[in-house]
Every structure is written in structure tokens, then in C-alpha cells.
Amino acid sequence: MRIKQVESYVVEQRLETPFYFSQFGFDERQICLVKVVAEDGTYGWGEGYGPANVIRAGVEFLAPLVQGEDPLQVEAIWSKMHLRAMDYARRGVLVAAISAIDIAIWDLRGKLLNQPVSVLLGGRRRESVKVYATGMYFTETDDLAGKLAAEACAYVEQGFQALKMKVGLDVDTDVRHVRAIRDAIGDEIELMVDANHAYSRSEALAFAKRIEPLGIRFFEEPVTPEDYEGYRELRGRTSIPIAGGECEYLLAGFRHLLSNNCVDIAQPDICAAGGLSECKRIAALAQAFQTNVVPHSWGTGIAFAAGLHLVSTLDIVPGRLRMPDALLEMDRSENALRDNLTAPIFSVSDGYVTVPNAPGLGVDVDPDMLARFSRAV
Ligand code: CA
């Protein structure tokens, strides 16, 4: 069986309520999807994380390398794409294009072999994955702290046991927001903060010290991803675990992050850092550094399913009888693409999501919705 064609789609949707985070605002969602089709018509879906039109151009550049290849030999195809792109793409959106194609081939491979991707990745350590709700973005309102606290409480009512909120406006405002949310949800719910690299080193340290008493599970992207020394310095001076890696790419990027002792938790995005093939290797590398992986995830059901399958296969370090949960990000911000494009919709039960058992990733794209959301070219 050979790969017959590689199709790419840019889907987009305007938001009903624009929101922003520490770097910029969103008034629409745009995502590049990839469909890899075999000679017999069997297909797999993948997704890239980053500027959709740029990723799509990357997919079109890589597609001739993939056509005619054997989809069962996915890591060999990955190496071919990587070698062709490396001179121009040691990091960045061309790696996201490789990721999207790679995920689609894993989905296709699973369907051809009649096995879930997690089984093909080496086997599940767990049948359901604990998810944390990502939300608490900023919107224009008179009472932002109150609005954020109400949103956090709504996630708890939906069953989430862990939440991640945005910070990175300024230290005083951020501390006020964290306190408001902690007061509203109580001490039992895990709470994480994400600055999206908005802070200077001194601001990150000052913020960390002020929220240390509030029981924070991790502090994500405190400083710019280029400041490895800043990560390491902060990690040595706060008791809050430091997380990062959504702006890192490929094994080499994570080797740099891990060997510099930057993070307690590594956060590759499967749709950007190199796909399932490379994130499996990144997870092995992280394990060797005694560092757990909690993937960054921000897209449609395809990205989320890829995360579920990968996380279901991760060994937690250190191993012990009463094993801590593996974790996966579940974005809850407004996203009509996530909510309508793929089926089944993943439901949260007491804070966990069941890993799909269907062959491949276990999600499919609704063709009517694809047509509705696709950008005309
Ligand atoms: Ca983040």
C-alpha cells in the first residue's frame, strides 16, 4: 500500500468574543489540517500548530516526498522529510508542516493495521488521561478578576480537577487574579499559571515568590524561550515547578532545554515539535533527564486525540506504587472548529478523558463541516 496524495486545508472561524493573552489578541481561529490518502482510499488526518497558511505552504513543499511512500513505515518518511527541510528549518513552522503530515500518517497507519495509535506507539500505561482546562484568557470587562474566577468555577463544575490560567499582564494584576481564582475554587483543585514568556527574569522571580503560598502546580513559560539561563536561574530560586517547551522544536531543541536544567515539566506541542514520531523520542529524552512531559495542545480534536494517545503511553518519573497522574492540556477557550469539525467530541468525566479505541487516532473530520469552515483558495 502506498500513499497516493497529501491534501491540506485551512479552516477558520471568527470568534464571537475576542480574547487576548500576554502577547496578542485573537478574533479568529485558523488551523491547517492535513489529509494523507492511501491508494485504497483509506486516509489519516493531521494538524499543524502555528500560522495556518504558512504551514500549508510547508505541507505543499513536503508532499512530493511523501507521495508513493509506504505509510506503515512512518518514521522512515519522517526522516526523509526532516532531512529535506533541515537546512531551512531547524525550528519553526516547516517543522509544524512535518508534524501535521506525520500525525496524519500515524492515523492512516493505525487504520491500515486496525490498531489505535497508542498501541502502535508502544502501549498504553493508562486507559484514561487526566486533563487540565486551559482558559481564563483576558477579555475587555469591568471586573476581570471576578469574570476569571467565575470561569474557573464553571470548569470545576464540569468535573475538571486541574486548571491553567493566563498571567503576564503585570505582576500586581496577575497576583490579584491568581488570588481571586484560588479563593474561588478552594485548595483542592490544582492550579497552574502561564505567562507566555511575558516576564523579565526579575518580574518572574517576584511573581513566583508572591504566589508560592497559593499552591501552584506549575509556572509555565515564565521568561522568553531564548533565555535558557533565565529559566535555570528561576528554577533554582522558587519552589514552584517550572514548565516550558511549547516554542521548542525537535529533539535537538529539547536536548538544549533539558541539558540546561530549564524545566521540571517539558511541554512539546505534537503538532509543532515534530509530530508523534519525534515527540515519542522527545518523551524518551525527557525521561532520561527525569523530567515529565505534559504536551501543549491547542487545536481541533485531531491535535487533542494525538495528545491523548501519546500521553497514554508515557512513563511517569519517578516510578512508584502510588503513581502521580499523567496530564494533558485541554483548551476550553472559544473554538468552533474544535467543537464542530471532528467527531467524536471528547467528554470529561471527573477530570479524565478516555483514550479512543478505534483504529488510528479515533477521530474523523465531518466533510460538511470541513466545507463550511474551509477557506476558499
Ligand atoms: Ca502556554
Coordinates of C-alpha atoms and ligand atoms in Angstrom, one line a residue, residues 164 166 194 196 220-221 246 296 329, ligand 1:
K164 CA -4.5 26.7 34.0
K166 CA -3.2 33.2 32.0
D194 CA 1.0 30.6 32.2
N196 CA 3.5 33.1 27.7
E220 CA 4.6 27.9 32.5
E221 CA 6.8 29.9 30.2
E246 CA 5.8 24.9 23.5
H296 CA 1.0 21.6 24.9
E329 CA -3.8 20.2 28.3
Ligands
CA1 CA 1.2 28.0 27.1

